[in-house]
């Protein structure tokens, strides 16, 4: 899933979409949420309103990846992210690599 909007309603929608996937295909779907651009605060500990949901989903195997390019642009360090957040060098490159590996693609938004 790609998340690159500052719209917090879209952030909440991402959480709902993931939970719906888990209901339909319990234990059978690998999900990585690639967060970049203006959505980065979704994974910043003191800026997200979805900390508990993100951490709970991460415990169930969902991967939340922050784009290091975006982190550098906005001066966000790994220490500022939620403990469960991973990082990738480039969010868009991560999306391309996943698609080349056969992953499905879903752009998050409203």
Short mmCIF file of N, CA, C and O in Angstrom, two decimals:
data_model
loop_
_atom_site.label_atom_id
_atom_site.label_comp_id
_atom_site.label_asym_id
_atom_site.label_seq_id
_atom_site.Cartn_x
_atom_site.Cartn_y
_atom_site.Cartn_z
N UNK A 1 0.85 -1.17 0.00
CA UNK A 1 0.00 0.00 0.00
C UNK A 1 0.90 1.23 0.00
O UNK A 1 1.88 1.28 0.73
N UNK A 2 0.52 2.19 -0.80
CA UNK A 2 1.25 3.46 -0.85
C UNK A 2 0.44 4.50 -0.11
O UNK A 2 -0.75 4.68 -0.37
N UNK A 3 1.09 5.22 0.81
CA UNK A 3 0.45 6.31 1.54
C UNK A 3 1.34 7.53 1.41
O UNK A 3 2.48 7.53 1.89
N UNK A 4 0.83 8.57 0.75
CA UNK A 4 1.64 9.78 0.57
C UNK A 4 0.81 11.06 0.69
O UNK A 4 1.12 12.06 0.05
N UNK A 5 -0.21 11.04 1.52
CA UNK A 5 -1.04 12.21 1.73
C UNK A 5 -1.04 12.62 3.20
O UNK A 5 -0.96 11.77 4.09
N UNK A 6 -1.16 13.91 3.42
CA UNK A 6 -1.26 14.44 4.79
C UNK A 6 -2.69 14.33 5.33
O UNK A 6 -2.93 14.63 6.50
N UNK A 7 -3.61 13.87 4.52
CA UNK A 7 -5.02 13.76 4.90
C UNK A 7 -5.18 12.65 5.95
O UNK A 7 -5.07 11.46 5.63
N UNK A 8 -5.46 13.05 7.17
CA UNK A 8 -5.55 12.06 8.26
C UNK A 8 -6.75 11.13 8.10
O UNK A 8 -6.75 10.03 8.64
N UNK A 9 -7.76 11.55 7.34
CA UNK A 9 -8.88 10.64 7.05
C UNK A 9 -8.38 9.48 6.19
O UNK A 9 -8.81 8.34 6.37
N UNK A 10 -7.47 9.75 5.28
CA UNK A 10 -6.87 8.68 4.46
C UNK A 10 -6.04 7.76 5.34
O UNK A 10 -6.00 6.55 5.10
N UNK A 11 -5.37 8.32 6.34
CA UNK A 11 -4.57 7.48 7.25
C UNK A 11 -5.48 6.48 7.96
O UNK A 11 -5.17 5.30 8.05
N UNK A 12 -6.60 6.98 8.46
CA UNK A 12 -7.56 6.12 9.15
C UNK A 12 -8.11 5.07 8.19
O UNK A 12 -8.31 3.91 8.57
N UNK A 13 -8.33 5.46 6.95
CA UNK A 13 -8.81 4.53 5.94
C UNK A 13 -7.82 3.39 5.70
O UNK A 13 -8.22 2.25 5.51
N UNK A 14 -6.53 3.69 5.71
CA UNK A 14 -5.50 2.66 5.54
C UNK A 14 -5.63 1.61 6.63
O UNK A 14 -5.60 0.40 6.37
N UNK A 15 -5.79 2.06 7.86
CA UNK A 15 -5.95 1.13 8.99
C UNK A 15 -7.18 0.25 8.75
O UNK A 15 -7.13 -0.97 8.93
N UNK A 16 -8.29 0.87 8.35
CA UNK A 16 -9.50 0.11 8.09
C UNK A 16 -9.33 -0.89 6.95
O UNK A 16 -9.79 -2.04 7.05
N UNK A 17 -8.64 -0.48 5.89
CA UNK A 17 -8.40 -1.39 4.77
C UNK A 17 -7.59 -2.60 5.20
O UNK A 17 -7.89 -3.74 4.81
N UNK A 18 -6.57 -2.37 6.00
CA UNK A 18 -5.73 -3.48 6.47
C UNK A 18 -6.56 -4.44 7.32
O UNK A 18 -6.49 -5.66 7.14
N UNK A 19 -7.35 -3.90 8.21
CA UNK A 19 -8.19 -4.76 9.07
C UNK A 19 -9.18 -5.56 8.23
O UNK A 19 -9.45 -6.72 8.53
N UNK A 20 -9.71 -4.95 7.17
CA UNK A 20 -10.63 -5.67 6.28
C UNK A 20 -9.91 -6.79 5.54
O UNK A 20 -10.46 -7.89 5.39
N UNK A 21 -8.68 -6.54 5.05
CA UNK A 21 -7.89 -7.61 4.43
C UNK A 21 -7.71 -8.76 5.41
O UNK A 21 -7.85 -9.93 5.04
N UNK A 22 -7.38 -8.43 6.65
CA UNK A 22 -7.13 -9.47 7.64
C UNK A 22 -8.39 -10.29 7.94
O UNK A 22 -8.29 -11.47 8.25
N UNK A 23 -9.57 -9.68 7.87
CA UNK A 23 -10.82 -10.41 8.09
C UNK A 23 -11.10 -11.39 6.95
O UNK A 23 -11.53 -12.51 7.17
N UNK A 24 -10.87 -10.94 5.73
CA UNK A 24 -11.17 -11.75 4.55
C UNK A 24 -10.15 -12.87 4.34
O UNK A 24 -10.49 -13.99 3.99
N UNK A 25 -8.85 -12.53 4.54
CA UNK A 25 -7.77 -13.50 4.34
C UNK A 25 -6.89 -13.58 5.57
O UNK A 25 -5.72 -13.21 5.54
N UNK A 26 -7.42 -14.06 6.69
CA UNK A 26 -6.63 -14.10 7.92
C UNK A 26 -5.36 -14.92 7.76
O UNK A 26 -5.41 -16.07 7.32
N UNK A 27 -4.25 -14.31 8.09
CA UNK A 27 -2.97 -14.99 8.05
C UNK A 27 -2.44 -15.30 6.67
O UNK A 27 -1.42 -15.96 6.54
N UNK A 28 -3.11 -14.84 5.63
CA UNK A 28 -2.72 -15.21 4.27
C UNK A 28 -2.22 -14.04 3.43
O UNK A 28 -1.86 -14.23 2.28
N UNK A 29 -2.24 -12.84 3.97
CA UNK A 29 -1.87 -11.66 3.19
C UNK A 29 -0.68 -10.96 3.83
O UNK A 29 -0.71 -10.66 5.02
N UNK A 30 0.37 -10.75 3.03
CA UNK A 30 1.50 -9.94 3.47
C UNK A 30 1.23 -8.52 3.04
O UNK A 30 0.93 -8.27 1.87
N UNK A 31 1.34 -7.59 3.97
CA UNK A 31 1.08 -6.19 3.66
C UNK A 31 2.25 -5.34 4.12
O UNK A 31 2.73 -5.48 5.26
N UNK A 32 2.69 -4.46 3.23
CA UNK A 32 3.65 -3.42 3.59
C UNK A 32 3.02 -2.08 3.22
O UNK A 32 2.57 -1.90 2.09
N UNK A 33 2.98 -1.17 4.17
CA UNK A 33 2.51 0.18 3.93
C UNK A 33 3.75 1.05 3.75
O UNK A 33 4.54 1.20 4.68
N UNK A 34 3.92 1.57 2.54
CA UNK A 34 5.08 2.41 2.23
C UNK A 34 4.63 3.86 2.37
O UNK A 34 3.75 4.33 1.66
N UNK A 35 5.24 4.55 3.33
CA UNK A 35 4.84 5.91 3.69
C UNK A 35 5.92 6.89 3.22
O UNK A 35 7.08 6.74 3.57
N UNK A 36 5.48 7.86 2.42
CA UNK A 36 6.43 8.85 1.94
C UNK A 36 5.72 10.18 1.71
O UNK A 36 4.51 10.28 1.88
N UNK A 37 6.50 11.18 1.36
CA UNK A 37 5.93 12.49 1.10
C UNK A 37 5.23 13.05 2.32
O UNK A 37 5.66 12.86 3.46
N UNK A 38 4.11 13.72 2.08
CA UNK A 38 3.40 14.42 3.15
C UNK A 38 2.72 13.50 4.16
O UNK A 38 2.18 13.96 5.16
N UNK A 39 2.78 12.21 3.93
CA UNK A 39 2.18 11.25 4.87
C UNK A 39 3.13 10.83 5.98
O UNK A 39 2.75 10.11 6.88
N UNK A 40 4.37 11.28 5.93
CA UNK A 40 5.38 10.77 6.87
C UNK A 40 4.95 10.87 8.33
O UNK A 40 5.26 9.99 9.12
N UNK A 41 4.20 11.91 8.69
CA UNK A 41 3.79 12.06 10.09
C UNK A 41 2.91 10.90 10.57
O UNK A 41 2.75 10.70 11.77
N UNK A 42 2.38 10.12 9.65
CA UNK A 42 1.64 8.90 10.00
C UNK A 42 2.49 7.99 10.88
O UNK A 42 1.97 7.29 11.75
N UNK A 43 3.81 8.00 10.67
CA UNK A 43 4.73 7.14 11.42
C UNK A 43 5.59 7.88 12.43
O UNK A 43 6.43 7.27 13.09
N UNK A 44 5.40 9.19 12.58
CA UNK A 44 6.17 9.97 13.55
C UNK A 44 5.45 9.89 14.90
O UNK A 44 4.28 10.26 15.02
N UNK A 45 6.15 9.39 15.89
CA UNK A 45 5.54 9.05 17.19
C UNK A 45 4.74 10.18 17.81
O UNK A 45 3.64 9.96 18.31
N UNK A 46 5.27 11.40 17.79
CA UNK A 46 4.55 12.48 18.47
C UNK A 46 3.60 13.25 17.55
O UNK A 46 3.04 14.27 17.95
N UNK A 47 3.37 12.73 16.34
CA UNK A 47 2.47 13.41 15.41
C UNK A 47 1.31 12.55 14.92
O UNK A 47 0.32 13.07 14.43
N UNK A 48 1.41 11.24 15.07
CA UNK A 48 0.33 10.37 14.58
C UNK A 48 -0.73 10.17 15.65
O UNK A 48 -0.42 10.10 16.84
N UNK A 49 -1.96 10.09 15.22
CA UNK A 49 -3.06 9.78 16.15
C UNK A 49 -3.42 8.30 16.09
O UNK A 49 -4.35 7.85 16.76
N UNK A 50 -2.65 7.53 15.32
CA UNK A 50 -2.95 6.12 15.11
C UNK A 50 -1.89 5.18 15.69
O UNK A 50 -1.78 4.02 15.28
N UNK A 51 -1.14 5.68 16.63
CA UNK A 51 -0.02 4.91 17.21
C UNK A 51 -0.46 3.51 17.65
O UNK A 51 0.18 2.52 17.29
N UNK A 52 -1.51 3.42 18.42
CA UNK A 52 -1.94 2.12 18.95
C UNK A 52 -2.34 1.16 17.84
O UNK A 52 -1.98 -0.02 17.87
N UNK A 53 -3.06 1.67 16.84
CA UNK A 53 -3.46 0.82 15.71
C UNK A 53 -2.25 0.34 14.93
O UNK A 53 -2.16 -0.84 14.58
N UNK A 54 -1.32 1.26 14.64
CA UNK A 54 -0.13 0.90 13.86
C UNK A 54 0.70 -0.14 14.61
O UNK A 54 1.11 -1.15 14.04
N UNK A 55 0.90 0.09 15.89
CA UNK A 55 1.71 -0.85 16.68
C UNK A 55 1.03 -2.22 16.78
O UNK A 55 1.70 -3.25 16.68
N UNK A 56 -0.28 -2.23 16.94
CA UNK A 56 -1.00 -3.50 17.01
C UNK A 56 -0.91 -4.26 15.69
O UNK A 56 -0.67 -5.47 15.67
N UNK A 57 -1.10 -3.55 14.59
CA UNK A 57 -1.00 -4.19 13.27
C UNK A 57 0.42 -4.67 13.00
O UNK A 57 0.61 -5.74 12.41
N UNK A 58 1.41 -3.89 13.41
CA UNK A 58 2.80 -4.32 13.24
C UNK A 58 3.07 -5.61 14.01
O UNK A 58 3.78 -6.49 13.52
N UNK A 59 2.47 -5.74 15.18
CA UNK A 59 2.62 -6.96 15.97
C UNK A 59 2.03 -8.16 15.24
O UNK A 59 2.48 -9.30 15.42
N UNK A 60 1.03 -7.91 14.38
CA UNK A 60 0.40 -9.01 13.64
C UNK A 60 1.12 -9.29 12.31
O UNK A 60 0.65 -10.11 11.52
N UNK A 61 2.23 -8.58 12.06
CA UNK A 61 3.02 -8.87 10.87
C UNK A 61 2.95 -7.83 9.76
O UNK A 61 3.64 -7.96 8.74
N UNK A 62 2.13 -6.82 9.91
CA UNK A 62 2.05 -5.76 8.91
C UNK A 62 3.32 -4.91 9.01
O UNK A 62 3.75 -4.56 10.10
N UNK A 63 3.91 -4.59 7.87
CA UNK A 63 5.14 -3.79 7.84
C UNK A 63 4.78 -2.36 7.46
O UNK A 63 4.07 -2.13 6.48
N UNK A 64 5.28 -1.43 8.24
CA UNK A 64 5.11 0.00 7.96
C UNK A 64 6.49 0.57 7.69
O UNK A 64 7.36 0.56 8.58
N UNK A 65 6.72 1.05 6.47
CA UNK A 65 8.03 1.51 6.05
C UNK A 65 8.02 3.00 5.74
O UNK A 65 7.20 3.46 4.93
N UNK A 66 8.93 3.73 6.33
CA UNK A 66 9.09 5.16 6.07
C UNK A 66 10.20 5.37 5.05
O UNK A 66 11.24 4.71 5.10
N UNK A 67 9.97 6.30 4.15
CA UNK A 67 10.94 6.63 3.11
C UNK A 67 12.06 7.49 3.70
O UNK A 67 11.81 8.56 4.26
N UNK A 68 13.29 7.01 3.58
CA UNK A 68 14.44 7.76 4.10
C UNK A 68 14.66 9.07 3.34
O UNK A 68 15.10 10.06 3.92
N UNK A 69 14.34 9.11 2.04
CA UNK A 69 14.44 10.37 1.30
C UNK A 69 13.54 11.43 1.90
O UNK A 69 13.94 12.58 2.09
N UNK A 70 12.31 11.04 2.21
CA UNK A 70 11.36 11.97 2.84
C UNK A 70 11.81 12.34 4.24
O UNK A 70 11.71 13.50 4.65
N UNK A 71 12.32 11.37 4.98
CA UNK A 71 12.83 11.65 6.33
C UNK A 71 13.92 12.72 6.27
O UNK A 71 13.90 13.67 7.06
N UNK A 72 14.83 12.57 5.33
CA UNK A 72 15.90 13.56 5.18
C UNK A 72 15.35 14.93 4.81
O UNK A 72 15.79 15.96 5.33
N UNK A 73 14.37 14.96 3.90
CA UNK A 73 13.77 16.22 3.46
C UNK A 73 13.16 16.99 4.62
O UNK A 73 13.27 18.21 4.71
N UNK A 74 12.50 16.26 5.54
CA UNK A 74 11.80 16.90 6.66
C UNK A 74 12.57 16.82 7.98
O UNK A 74 12.00 17.11 9.04
N UNK A 75 13.83 16.41 7.92
CA UNK A 75 14.67 16.31 9.12
C UNK A 75 14.05 15.42 10.19
O UNK A 75 14.04 15.76 11.38
N UNK A 76 13.54 14.28 9.77
CA UNK A 76 12.97 13.30 10.68
C UNK A 76 13.99 12.17 10.84
O UNK A 76 14.47 11.62 9.87
N UNK A 77 14.31 11.86 12.09
CA UNK A 77 15.27 10.79 12.36
C UNK A 77 14.51 9.50 12.69
O UNK A 77 13.33 9.52 13.03
N UNK A 78 15.22 8.39 12.61
CA UNK A 78 14.63 7.08 12.95
C UNK A 78 14.10 7.10 14.39
O UNK A 78 13.05 6.53 14.67
N UNK A 79 14.81 7.79 15.27
CA UNK A 79 14.39 7.87 16.68
C UNK A 79 13.04 8.57 16.85
O UNK A 79 12.36 8.36 17.86
N UNK A 80 12.64 9.37 15.88
CA UNK A 80 11.37 10.09 15.96
C UNK A 80 10.19 9.24 15.48
O UNK A 80 9.04 9.59 15.73
N UNK A 81 10.50 8.14 14.80
CA UNK A 81 9.45 7.27 14.29
C UNK A 81 8.93 6.33 15.38
O UNK A 81 9.58 6.13 16.40
N UNK A 82 7.76 5.77 15.13
CA UNK A 82 7.26 4.72 16.02
C UNK A 82 8.28 3.59 16.06
O UNK A 82 8.96 3.31 15.06
N UNK A 83 8.41 2.93 17.19
CA UNK A 83 9.39 1.85 17.33
C UNK A 83 9.18 0.72 16.33
O UNK A 83 10.13 0.05 15.95
N UNK A 84 7.94 0.53 15.91
CA UNK A 84 7.64 -0.57 14.99
C UNK A 84 7.88 -0.20 13.52
O UNK A 84 7.81 -1.08 12.66
N UNK A 85 8.16 1.06 13.23
CA UNK A 85 8.37 1.49 11.85
C UNK A 85 9.72 1.02 11.32
O UNK A 85 10.72 1.06 12.03
N UNK A 86 9.71 0.58 10.09
CA UNK A 86 10.94 0.25 9.36
C UNK A 86 11.26 1.45 8.46
O UNK A 86 10.44 2.35 8.32
N UNK A 87 12.42 1.43 7.84
CA UNK A 87 12.73 2.45 6.84
C UNK A 87 13.21 1.78 5.56
O UNK A 87 13.73 0.66 5.59
N UNK A 88 13.01 2.48 4.46
CA UNK A 88 13.51 2.06 3.15
C UNK A 88 14.19 3.27 2.53
O UNK A 88 13.80 4.41 2.79
N UNK A 89 15.22 3.05 1.72
CA UNK A 89 15.95 4.18 1.13
C UNK A 89 15.05 5.12 0.32
O UNK A 89 15.19 6.34 0.40
N UNK A 90 14.12 4.55 -0.45
CA UNK A 90 13.23 5.34 -1.29
C UNK A 90 11.85 4.68 -1.31
O UNK A 90 11.74 3.50 -1.65
N UNK A 91 10.84 5.45 -0.96
CA UNK A 91 9.49 4.90 -0.95
C UNK A 91 9.04 4.46 -2.33
O UNK A 91 8.51 3.36 -2.49
N UNK A 92 9.24 5.30 -3.34
CA UNK A 92 8.79 4.94 -4.67
C UNK A 92 9.57 3.75 -5.22
O UNK A 92 9.01 2.88 -5.88
N UNK A 93 10.87 3.68 -4.92
CA UNK A 93 11.66 2.53 -5.36
C UNK A 93 11.18 1.25 -4.67
O UNK A 93 11.10 0.19 -5.30
N UNK A 94 10.81 1.34 -3.40
CA UNK A 94 10.29 0.18 -2.68
C UNK A 94 9.01 -0.33 -3.34
O UNK A 94 8.83 -1.53 -3.51
N UNK A 95 8.15 0.58 -3.76
CA UNK A 95 6.92 0.20 -4.43
C UNK A 95 7.21 -0.52 -5.75
O UNK A 95 6.59 -1.54 -6.06
N UNK A 96 8.16 0.00 -6.50
CA UNK A 96 8.51 -0.63 -7.77
C UNK A 96 9.12 -2.01 -7.53
O UNK A 96 8.77 -2.98 -8.21
N UNK A 97 10.02 -2.12 -6.56
CA UNK A 97 10.64 -3.41 -6.27
C UNK A 97 9.60 -4.45 -5.86
O UNK A 97 9.67 -5.61 -6.29
N UNK A 98 8.64 -4.04 -5.04
CA UNK A 98 7.59 -4.98 -4.62
C UNK A 98 6.76 -5.42 -5.82
O UNK A 98 6.43 -6.60 -5.96
N UNK A 99 6.41 -4.48 -6.69
CA UNK A 99 5.61 -4.84 -7.87
C UNK A 99 6.39 -5.77 -8.79
O UNK A 99 5.83 -6.73 -9.33
N UNK A 100 7.69 -5.51 -8.97
CA UNK A 100 8.51 -6.40 -9.79
C UNK A 100 8.60 -7.80 -9.19
O UNK A 100 8.76 -8.78 -9.90
N UNK A 101 8.46 -7.88 -7.85
CA UNK A 101 8.50 -9.18 -7.17
C UNK A 101 7.13 -9.86 -7.15
O UNK A 101 6.99 -10.91 -6.52
N UNK A 102 6.13 -9.25 -7.79
CA UNK A 102 4.82 -9.87 -7.89
C UNK A 102 3.78 -9.40 -6.89
O UNK A 102 2.68 -9.92 -6.86
N UNK A 103 4.12 -8.42 -6.06
CA UNK A 103 3.17 -7.89 -5.08
C UNK A 103 2.08 -7.10 -5.81
O UNK A 103 2.33 -6.45 -6.82
N UNK A 104 0.90 -7.11 -5.23
CA UNK A 104 -0.18 -6.23 -5.70
C UNK A 104 0.05 -4.83 -5.17
O UNK A 104 0.79 -4.62 -4.20
N UNK A 105 -0.58 -3.85 -5.80
CA UNK A 105 -0.39 -2.44 -5.43
C UNK A 105 -1.73 -1.82 -5.12
O UNK A 105 -2.70 -2.00 -5.86
N UNK A 106 -1.79 -1.08 -4.02
CA UNK A 106 -2.98 -0.34 -3.65
C UNK A 106 -2.55 1.03 -3.17
O UNK A 106 -1.75 1.15 -2.24
N UNK A 107 -3.05 2.06 -3.82
CA UNK A 107 -2.76 3.43 -3.39
C UNK A 107 -3.79 3.81 -2.36
O UNK A 107 -5.00 3.76 -2.62
N UNK A 108 -3.34 4.21 -1.20
CA UNK A 108 -4.25 4.60 -0.12
C UNK A 108 -4.74 6.02 -0.36
O UNK A 108 -3.99 6.87 -0.83
N UNK A 109 -5.94 6.25 -0.03
CA UNK A 109 -6.53 7.59 -0.18
C UNK A 109 -8.04 7.49 -0.13
O UNK A 109 -8.60 6.43 0.06
N UNK A 110 -8.65 8.64 -0.31
CA UNK A 110 -10.12 8.68 -0.26
C UNK A 110 -10.67 9.04 -1.61
O UNK A 110 -10.04 9.61 -2.43
#
